[in-house]
Amino acid sequence: MPPHNAAPDPNGWYNPAQCQRQSRLQAPNVQNAPQHPPGLSISPRVVDPPSQFESEQVHEHWRGRLAPFPGFSSKSILLPMKGIQLGEDDKEGPETQSPPDSNPELIPPMSFFGPNYRRKSSSKPKAKKTEKKISENTKKEFQLDKYADSFVPQYLKKIQLEIHPLKPLPPIPIFPSPTYLQSFLSSRSISTSLKYNLNLLSSPPTAPNSKPPSLGKETYHQHWKEILQWELDAITVKKEQIVLWKMGVKVVAWKDAEFVLSVPGIRENHPYLEIGDLVHMREVLEAQQKGSGHAVEARVVALRKREGLIHIASQTLREHIQTHVALSPTTKLEDGFAVYGPEDDVPLKFNVSFMMNARALCYMETAVAAVAEFLNDEAPGTNLTRQWIFPEPEDYVKAPSKKMRDAEIKETQWVDSGLNDEQRLAVKSVVLYQSPVPHLISGPPGTGKTRTVVEAVLQIFQVQLDACILLCAPSNPATDTLALRLQKNLLQDEMLRLNDPNRTFAEVPAALTPYCYVENDRFALPPWKKLMSYRVVVCCCLDASILVRAQCSNTALMAMEDEVISTLHPYRKTKYLAQPHWTHLLIDEAAQGSEPELLIPFSVVVPPVIAEKTVAKAFMPQIALCGDINQLGPLISSDEARAAELEVSLLERLFERPLYSDFIEATRKVSINGHGRSTASQRLPPYTRLVKNYRSHPAILMPPSAIFYNDTLEPCAENGKVVWKGLSNPDLPLKFIGDESPEESSDERASWFNPGQINAVVDVIKSLLADPRASNPPLRPAEIGVMAPWRVQVWKLREKLRQEGLSAVDVGTVEVRILLALSPIPGFRNHCIYLPSRTTKVVKAELLFFPAFVQIQDSWKRTIRKGWEWYWSARGGWPFARSFSCLTLKNRMNVAITRAKELLVVIGNGSLLQSDPYWKSFLQFAQRNRLYEGPKLALEMDGNYISRLESRLLLSGKAAAKLDAEERGVVLAASAAREILRE
């Protein structure tokens, strides 16, 4: 529906019918009235055509909703926001609306009238008539709803639906720059590199009830394109619904046009913002209860999450203040223009909204398109792309078993001499053999997956002297962890930590700074010759797109090499065989990224089809994926995309293929040699499963081993012992404390905290430290980790602990961009879901919290409502209040309960958590072993998920004596059933 007071121009764009500049604040006298600063455009009728970014390839559905890419600026007109909806009362004609000067009383919330009251929709009720309907009893029963949405006056919403002239900010520079590309590319290649692939935005998303094409070689691109469009649309809609109403600004640095804006929700990444994001500010005339018709654009330059503040830079905002704010006797002047400082009050209010950045999803779609092109290449030869994406048993069995010449890892060559046999086998499979399919490494928490990946990189570095390795992880913190471990053994000219230019220096660990390339106070690409000389390049999956745009993928580099050689030697009879620059791709935490996201580094390494006659001479790049499909996977905003399995990682999908799910049986069917034995039986399997846990006490492993890992975990940790009087059984250092305390919110529900749980935490910690020398070794406050769901909860916990002299206790929040990133390392700060340590201190005791108001619905399609509102999307930062899947909850619980080393304490609302089948099994374990304390739970002991470790404990010694006949029978039956199923 077109906005009011607007008419379409010949190009179909809506222009303001009239937009007169109105001076809201009159200057004290004409002489002091401000003049227009140079360069300020004040002609609202002049509307430039859409920017090239939107006019050429972007469909109407996306126009005006997405931030322009680098090299492009916004349009000079701000279109109405699509995420704003007016109430029924505001759709009436002007003659029925209250005059602007009136001050109508607000209708009380629905809870005021009682559950049976229904408001009539025919007309707007008058305040006096409403009062008659409210009985004295309902007044006494009235309680404010702390979960209700904040009230927003309708005139503020109307401002968002008006067209505003806009003076765009200068575009962000293109990266890599044309100057950089000119240093090694031809003019034709440079032109290709500077173009953005906007295929994802060329059409609107398909209907939600439609199904994308099935996942296959021919339909691969279209399948993922439709799903990514659903995801982009869902994230965009959610971001459009985030508006900060009637906000003021403060000056930070007037000369640099830098201001500070309060955004309390960024404490919980709501909205999720990054440096360089665009902010739109529509001016509000509070006294007149309308908009001024003016809007300005700003760009985020700094984030202060603890204070809930962001810094924005906007030359147009500074000019707007100089033009429209009346001078006062105390206003400072320079060259006739007003100058403001941090101590000055800027008397302007704005509705603030944030533009969606679609670059990440567009880069994913570009990678999908590139991979799909190679998938469907019908040229004769070895299609390595198809073997990576859709590996078949025959690909592995019939391919020659290639071992590197004279390659071996001697005992003295192991950098990490503490690796077990499984970990060493995984390293040898990646380093010493050329596998035609990806090698998969899986393992539960604490089994040393990242340790194995790091050793594999170091061994490739030693064994294959001409290898160039691309090492990735789905997030920057996980990537930093890999680089931190490698920097102990690699020099600065051997490894590059590649970062996006918009990443701040504060985010990068100090030890990694020498391994980063910086230019003009920003992260950048090193000179091309230097880039090619690095043996190891470490970056997150998304930042691998920098290499693609710089034409530094295997495909581009091999084509460049062919072109140069054929030009230099046009009469050479023997065809030159170009070799891939990137010989290995290793991705850690691969289960935490979606398949399109992992395809970005894939598109860097994938080579063209290898001709049959050159297979023996060609080097096939090697792929290794490492992760745990039972832990947190990619976070998805769209219900439709989730239903189409965007949250199923590439690692999980590959493990479901016959080659990996049943290696021996699948390969036996492919080829039987003359002696009746499978040729595959002599080959190493294309996967390695790690099961030895070196972190946790056996009691802590009992529930996750049975629930998530088919009862395969083997406890190998050599931990001390925490002695605590709160444990009913000293041999089982685990406890569930039921707590149903209500929570409170801060800053209009920008964050939450639970006073009752805060007190429970402090009581547990004080009890733990009542006799620290009883533990072996003595327990120190610094070895206790607490994990809380909200930042405010964390800060209040820290404040409370400081008051008790326990400031050394580490308290962490659940910020998903960190939650998804770091691989398990010794030392965690634990409280609520999963927060890895940023130091190397060993945490012996873990306290785990769950909100008291978790409400689990019957339908697993929309499982969680308010209880998980603090769980944010990795890219969007919006609450998953209504779109959690059962799989997400299962994996999230697994991550939560597998962090602790010597003691695990869970505090939560057991009566609500028992509605979840996995938490029900955990609570049954706690009650079965007398480890539950709190309100009585109505749980039946059905014997589900009883591990070998628990059976051994319950059926022997003192524990067996405590079981009655019925409980003992349940344990025996569960043990027998488990063994039958395993066989």
JSON list of C-alpha atoms in Angstrom, two decimals, residues 62-196:
[
{"chain": "A", "resi": 62, "resn": "TRP", "atom": "CA", "xyz": [14.19, -5.93, -1.19]},
{"chain": "A", "resi": 63, "resn": "ARG", "atom": "CA", "xyz": [14.43, -2.27, -2.13]},
{"chain": "A", "resi": 64, "resn": "GLY", "atom": "CA", "xyz": [14.76, 0.16, 0.71]},
{"chain": "A", "resi": 65, "resn": "ARG", "atom": "CA", "xyz": [15.14, -2.66, 3.23]},
{"chain": "A", "resi": 66, "resn": "LEU", "atom": "CA", "xyz": [18.83, -3.51, 2.91]},
{"chain": "A", "resi": 67, "resn": "ALA", "atom": "CA", "xyz": [22.00, -1.54, 3.51]},
{"chain": "A", "resi": 68, "resn": "PRO", "atom": "CA", "xyz": [23.94, -0.85, 0.30]},
{"chain": "A", "resi": 69, "resn": "PHE", "atom": "CA", "xyz": [27.11, -2.80, -0.30]},
{"chain": "A", "resi": 70, "resn": "PRO", "atom": "CA", "xyz": [30.57, -1.16, -0.16]},
{"chain": "A", "resi": 71, "resn": "GLY", "atom": "CA", "xyz": [31.01, 1.23, -3.05]},
{"chain": "A", "resi": 72, "resn": "PHE", "atom": "CA", "xyz": [27.32, 2.18, -3.05]},
{"chain": "A", "resi": 73, "resn": "SER", "atom": "CA", "xyz": [25.38, 4.78, -1.11]},
{"chain": "A", "resi": 74, "resn": "SER", "atom": "CA", "xyz": [21.77, 4.89, 0.01]},
{"chain": "A", "resi": 75, "resn": "LYS", "atom": "CA", "xyz": [19.06, 6.55, -2.05]},
{"chain": "A", "resi": 76, "resn": "SER", "atom": "CA", "xyz": [18.27, 10.19, -1.33]},
{"chain": "A", "resi": 77, "resn": "ILE", "atom": "CA", "xyz": [14.82, 9.23, -0.11]},
{"chain": "A", "resi": 78, "resn": "LEU", "atom": "CA", "xyz": [13.88, 7.15, 2.91]},
{"chain": "A", "resi": 79, "resn": "LEU", "atom": "CA", "xyz": [10.90, 4.95, 2.13]},
{"chain": "A", "resi": 80, "resn": "PRO", "atom": "CA", "xyz": [8.30, 3.89, 4.73]},
{"chain": "A", "resi": 81, "resn": "MET", "atom": "CA", "xyz": [9.33, 1.01, 6.96]},
{"chain": "A", "resi": 82, "resn": "LYS", "atom": "CA", "xyz": [7.58, -2.25, 6.20]},
{"chain": "A", "resi": 83, "resn": "GLY", "atom": "CA", "xyz": [7.75, -3.65, 9.70]},
{"chain": "A", "resi": 84, "resn": "ILE", "atom": "CA", "xyz": [5.47, -1.05, 11.30]},
{"chain": "A", "resi": 85, "resn": "GLN", "atom": "CA", "xyz": [1.76, -1.68, 11.78]},
{"chain": "A", "resi": 86, "resn": "LEU", "atom": "CA", "xyz": [-0.78, 0.78, 13.10]},
{"chain": "A", "resi": 87, "resn": "GLY", "atom": "CA", "xyz": [-3.60, -0.16, 15.43]},
{"chain": "A", "resi": 88, "resn": "GLU", "atom": "CA", "xyz": [-7.22, -0.20, 14.32]},
{"chain": "A", "resi": 89, "resn": "ASP", "atom": "CA", "xyz": [-7.89, 3.19, 15.89]},
{"chain": "A", "resi": 90, "resn": "ASP", "atom": "CA", "xyz": [-5.29, 4.87, 13.72]},
{"chain": "A", "resi": 91, "resn": "LYS", "atom": "CA", "xyz": [-6.86, 3.71, 10.47]},
{"chain": "A", "resi": 92, "resn": "GLU", "atom": "CA", "xyz": [-9.88, 5.95, 10.97]},
{"chain": "A", "resi": 93, "resn": "GLY", "atom": "CA", "xyz": [-10.36, 9.09, 8.92]},
{"chain": "A", "resi": 94, "resn": "PRO", "atom": "CA", "xyz": [-9.06, 12.46, 10.09]},
{"chain": "A", "resi": 95, "resn": "GLU", "atom": "CA", "xyz": [-12.53, 13.62, 11.11]},
{"chain": "A", "resi": 96, "resn": "THR", "atom": "CA", "xyz": [-12.83, 10.86, 13.71]},
{"chain": "A", "resi": 97, "resn": "GLN", "atom": "CA", "xyz": [-9.37, 11.27, 15.20]},
{"chain": "A", "resi": 98, "resn": "SER", "atom": "CA", "xyz": [-8.59, 13.34, 18.26]},
{"chain": "A", "resi": 99, "resn": "PRO", "atom": "CA", "xyz": [-7.07, 16.75, 17.59]},
{"chain": "A", "resi": 100, "resn": "PRO", "atom": "CA", "xyz": [-3.30, 16.92, 18.01]},
{"chain": "A", "resi": 101, "resn": "ASP", "atom": "CA", "xyz": [-3.55, 19.15, 21.05]},
{"chain": "A", "resi": 102, "resn": "SER", "atom": "CA", "xyz": [-5.84, 16.80, 22.95]},
{"chain": "A", "resi": 103, "resn": "ASN", "atom": "CA", "xyz": [-4.42, 14.40, 25.51]},
{"chain": "A", "resi": 104, "resn": "PRO", "atom": "CA", "xyz": [-6.65, 11.31, 25.48]},
{"chain": "A", "resi": 105, "resn": "GLU", "atom": "CA", "xyz": [-6.35, 8.89, 28.35]},
{"chain": "A", "resi": 106, "resn": "LEU", "atom": "CA", "xyz": [-4.65, 5.59, 27.61]},
{"chain": "A", "resi": 107, "resn": "ILE", "atom": "CA", "xyz": [-6.80, 2.50, 27.83]},
{"chain": "A", "resi": 108, "resn": "PRO", "atom": "CA", "xyz": [-5.56, 0.15, 30.57]},
{"chain": "A", "resi": 109, "resn": "PRO", "atom": "CA", "xyz": [-3.99, -3.15, 29.52]},
{"chain": "A", "resi": 110, "resn": "MET", "atom": "CA", "xyz": [-6.27, -6.13, 28.93]},
{"chain": "A", "resi": 111, "resn": "SER", "atom": "CA", "xyz": [-5.21, -7.78, 32.17]},
{"chain": "A", "resi": 112, "resn": "PHE", "atom": "CA", "xyz": [-6.82, -4.88, 34.03]},
{"chain": "A", "resi": 113, "resn": "PHE", "atom": "CA", "xyz": [-10.30, -5.96, 32.99]},
{"chain": "A", "resi": 114, "resn": "GLY", "atom": "CA", "xyz": [-9.92, -9.64, 33.76]},
{"chain": "A", "resi": 115, "resn": "PRO", "atom": "CA", "xyz": [-9.63, -12.67, 31.46]},
{"chain": "A", "resi": 116, "resn": "ASN", "atom": "CA", "xyz": [-13.25, -12.60, 30.27]},
{"chain": "A", "resi": 117, "resn": "TYR", "atom": "CA", "xyz": [-13.28, -8.98, 29.08]},
{"chain": "A", "resi": 118, "resn": "ARG", "atom": "CA", "xyz": [-13.29, -8.41, 25.33]},
{"chain": "A", "resi": 119, "resn": "ARG", "atom": "CA", "xyz": [-12.89, -4.98, 23.84]},
{"chain": "A", "resi": 120, "resn": "LYS", "atom": "CA", "xyz": [-15.45, -4.03, 21.21]},
{"chain": "A", "resi": 121, "resn": "SER", "atom": "CA", "xyz": [-13.95, -3.51, 17.79]},
{"chain": "A", "resi": 122, "resn": "SER", "atom": "CA", "xyz": [-16.79, -1.37, 16.40]},
{"chain": "A", "resi": 123, "resn": "SER", "atom": "CA", "xyz": [-15.65, 1.91, 17.85]},
{"chain": "A", "resi": 124, "resn": "LYS", "atom": "CA", "xyz": [-13.12, 3.41, 20.19]},
{"chain": "A", "resi": 125, "resn": "PRO", "atom": "CA", "xyz": [-14.41, 3.22, 23.78]},
{"chain": "A", "resi": 126, "resn": "LYS", "atom": "CA", "xyz": [-14.55, 6.44, 25.72]},
{"chain": "A", "resi": 127, "resn": "ALA", "atom": "CA", "xyz": [-12.61, 6.79, 28.90]},
{"chain": "A", "resi": 128, "resn": "LYS", "atom": "CA", "xyz": [-15.72, 7.37, 31.08]},
{"chain": "A", "resi": 129, "resn": "LYS", "atom": "CA", "xyz": [-17.58, 4.35, 29.69]},
{"chain": "A", "resi": 130, "resn": "THR", "atom": "CA", "xyz": [-14.53, 2.20, 30.23]},
{"chain": "A", "resi": 131, "resn": "GLU", "atom": "CA", "xyz": [-14.33, 3.19, 33.87]},
{"chain": "A", "resi": 132, "resn": "LYS", "atom": "CA", "xyz": [-17.91, 1.99, 34.48]},
{"chain": "A", "resi": 133, "resn": "LYS", "atom": "CA", "xyz": [-17.01, -1.50, 33.28]},
{"chain": "A", "resi": 134, "resn": "ILE", "atom": "CA", "xyz": [-14.22, -1.90, 35.79]},
{"chain": "A", "resi": 135, "resn": "SER", "atom": "CA", "xyz": [-15.47, -3.42, 39.02]},
{"chain": "A", "resi": 136, "resn": "GLU", "atom": "CA", "xyz": [-13.85, -2.89, 42.39]},
{"chain": "A", "resi": 137, "resn": "ASN", "atom": "CA", "xyz": [-12.76, -6.55, 42.45]},
{"chain": "A", "resi": 138, "resn": "THR", "atom": "CA", "xyz": [-10.97, -6.28, 39.11]},
{"chain": "A", "resi": 139, "resn": "LYS", "atom": "CA", "xyz": [-9.15, -3.19, 40.32]},
{"chain": "A", "resi": 140, "resn": "LYS", "atom": "CA", "xyz": [-7.87, -5.10, 43.34]},
{"chain": "A", "resi": 141, "resn": "GLU", "atom": "CA", "xyz": [-6.81, -8.04, 41.17]},
{"chain": "A", "resi": 142, "resn": "PHE", "atom": "CA", "xyz": [-5.01, -5.84, 38.63]},
{"chain": "A", "resi": 143, "resn": "GLN", "atom": "CA", "xyz": [-1.33, -6.61, 38.13]},
{"chain": "A", "resi": 144, "resn": "LEU", "atom": "CA", "xyz": [1.02, -5.20, 35.53]},
{"chain": "A", "resi": 145, "resn": "ASP", "atom": "CA", "xyz": [2.20, -7.74, 32.98]},
{"chain": "A", "resi": 146, "resn": "LYS", "atom": "CA", "xyz": [5.98, -7.66, 33.02]},
{"chain": "A", "resi": 147, "resn": "TYR", "atom": "CA", "xyz": [6.07, -9.56, 29.72]},
{"chain": "A", "resi": 148, "resn": "ALA", "atom": "CA", "xyz": [3.74, -7.16, 27.89]},
{"chain": "A", "resi": 149, "resn": "ASP", "atom": "CA", "xyz": [5.11, -5.17, 24.97]},
{"chain": "A", "resi": 150, "resn": "SER", "atom": "CA", "xyz": [6.05, -1.60, 25.74]},
{"chain": "A", "resi": 151, "resn": "PHE", "atom": "CA", "xyz": [3.42, 0.96, 24.75]},
{"chain": "A", "resi": 152, "resn": "VAL", "atom": "CA", "xyz": [4.33, 3.03, 21.68]},
{"chain": "A", "resi": 153, "resn": "PRO", "atom": "CA", "xyz": [2.22, 6.11, 20.83]},
{"chain": "A", "resi": 154, "resn": "GLN", "atom": "CA", "xyz": [0.71, 5.79, 17.39]},
{"chain": "A", "resi": 155, "resn": "TYR", "atom": "CA", "xyz": [2.05, 9.12, 16.18]},
{"chain": "A", "resi": 156, "resn": "LEU", "atom": "CA", "xyz": [5.56, 7.71, 16.54]},
{"chain": "A", "resi": 157, "resn": "LYS", "atom": "CA", "xyz": [4.62, 4.74, 14.38]},
{"chain": "A", "resi": 158, "resn": "LYS", "atom": "CA", "xyz": [3.11, 7.04, 11.77]},
{"chain": "A", "resi": 159, "resn": "ILE", "atom": "CA", "xyz": [6.44, 8.84, 11.45]},
{"chain": "A", "resi": 160, "resn": "GLN", "atom": "CA", "xyz": [8.01, 5.56, 10.32]},
{"chain": "A", "resi": 161, "resn": "LEU", "atom": "CA", "xyz": [5.38, 5.29, 7.57]},
{"chain": "A", "resi": 162, "resn": "GLU", "atom": "CA", "xyz": [6.17, 8.68, 6.06]},
{"chain": "A", "resi": 163, "resn": "ILE", "atom": "CA", "xyz": [8.57, 9.38, 3.21]},
{"chain": "A", "resi": 164, "resn": "HIS", "atom": "CA", "xyz": [11.64, 11.35, 4.27]},
{"chain": "A", "resi": 165, "resn": "PRO", "atom": "CA", "xyz": [14.26, 13.08, 2.10]},
{"chain": "A", "resi": 166, "resn": "LEU", "atom": "CA", "xyz": [17.73, 11.80, 2.99]},
{"chain": "A", "resi": 167, "resn": "LYS", "atom": "CA", "xyz": [21.26, 12.95, 2.35]},
{"chain": "A", "resi": 168, "resn": "PRO", "atom": "CA", "xyz": [23.20, 9.66, 2.14]},
{"chain": "A", "resi": 169, "resn": "LEU", "atom": "CA", "xyz": [26.54, 9.06, 3.75]},
{"chain": "A", "resi": 170, "resn": "PRO", "atom": "CA", "xyz": [29.56, 8.43, 1.52]},
{"chain": "A", "resi": 171, "resn": "PRO", "atom": "CA", "xyz": [29.82, 4.72, 0.62]},
{"chain": "A", "resi": 172, "resn": "ILE", "atom": "CA", "xyz": [32.15, 2.35, 2.40]},
{"chain": "A", "resi": 173, "resn": "PRO", "atom": "CA", "xyz": [35.27, 1.70, 0.30]},
{"chain": "A", "resi": 174, "resn": "ILE", "atom": "CA", "xyz": [35.28, -1.49, -1.76]},
{"chain": "A", "resi": 175, "resn": "PHE", "atom": "CA", "xyz": [37.46, -4.23, -0.30]},
{"chain": "A", "resi": 176, "resn": "PRO", "atom": "CA", "xyz": [39.75, -5.46, -1.75]},
{"chain": "A", "resi": 177, "resn": "SER", "atom": "CA", "xyz": [40.30, -2.15, -3.50]},
{"chain": "A", "resi": 178, "resn": "PRO", "atom": "CA", "xyz": [40.80, -1.76, -7.27]},
{"chain": "A", "resi": 179, "resn": "THR", "atom": "CA", "xyz": [44.35, -0.58, -6.56]},
{"chain": "A", "resi": 180, "resn": "TYR", "atom": "CA", "xyz": [45.12, -3.84, -4.78]},
{"chain": "A", "resi": 181, "resn": "LEU", "atom": "CA", "xyz": [43.68, -5.92, -7.60]},
{"chain": "A", "resi": 182, "resn": "GLN", "atom": "CA", "xyz": [45.64, -3.97, -10.21]},
{"chain": "A", "resi": 183, "resn": "SER", "atom": "CA", "xyz": [48.87, -5.18, -8.63]},
{"chain": "A", "resi": 184, "resn": "PHE", "atom": "CA", "xyz": [48.42, -8.68, -10.07]},
{"chain": "A", "resi": 185, "resn": "LEU", "atom": "CA", "xyz": [45.22, -9.00, -12.10]},
{"chain": "A", "resi": 186, "resn": "SER", "atom": "CA", "xyz": [44.36, -8.18, -15.69]},
{"chain": "A", "resi": 187, "resn": "SER", "atom": "CA", "xyz": [41.83, -5.43, -16.35]},
{"chain": "A", "resi": 188, "resn": "ARG", "atom": "CA", "xyz": [39.21, -8.02, -17.31]},
{"chain": "A", "resi": 189, "resn": "SER", "atom": "CA", "xyz": [39.64, -9.89, -14.04]},
{"chain": "A", "resi": 190, "resn": "ILE", "atom": "CA", "xyz": [39.52, -6.65, -12.05]},
{"chain": "A", "resi": 191, "resn": "SER", "atom": "CA", "xyz": [36.19, -5.74, -13.60]},
{"chain": "A", "resi": 192, "resn": "THR", "atom": "CA", "xyz": [34.82, -9.15, -12.61]},
{"chain": "A", "resi": 193, "resn": "SER", "atom": "CA", "xyz": [36.10, -8.86, -9.04]},
{"chain": "A", "resi": 194, "resn": "LEU", "atom": "CA", "xyz": [34.50, -5.46, -8.45]},
{"chain": "A", "resi": 195, "resn": "LYS", "atom": "CA", "xyz": [31.01, -6.69, -9.35]},
{"chain": "A", "resi": 196, "resn": "TYR", "atom": "CA", "xyz": [28.77, -8.05, -6.62]}
]
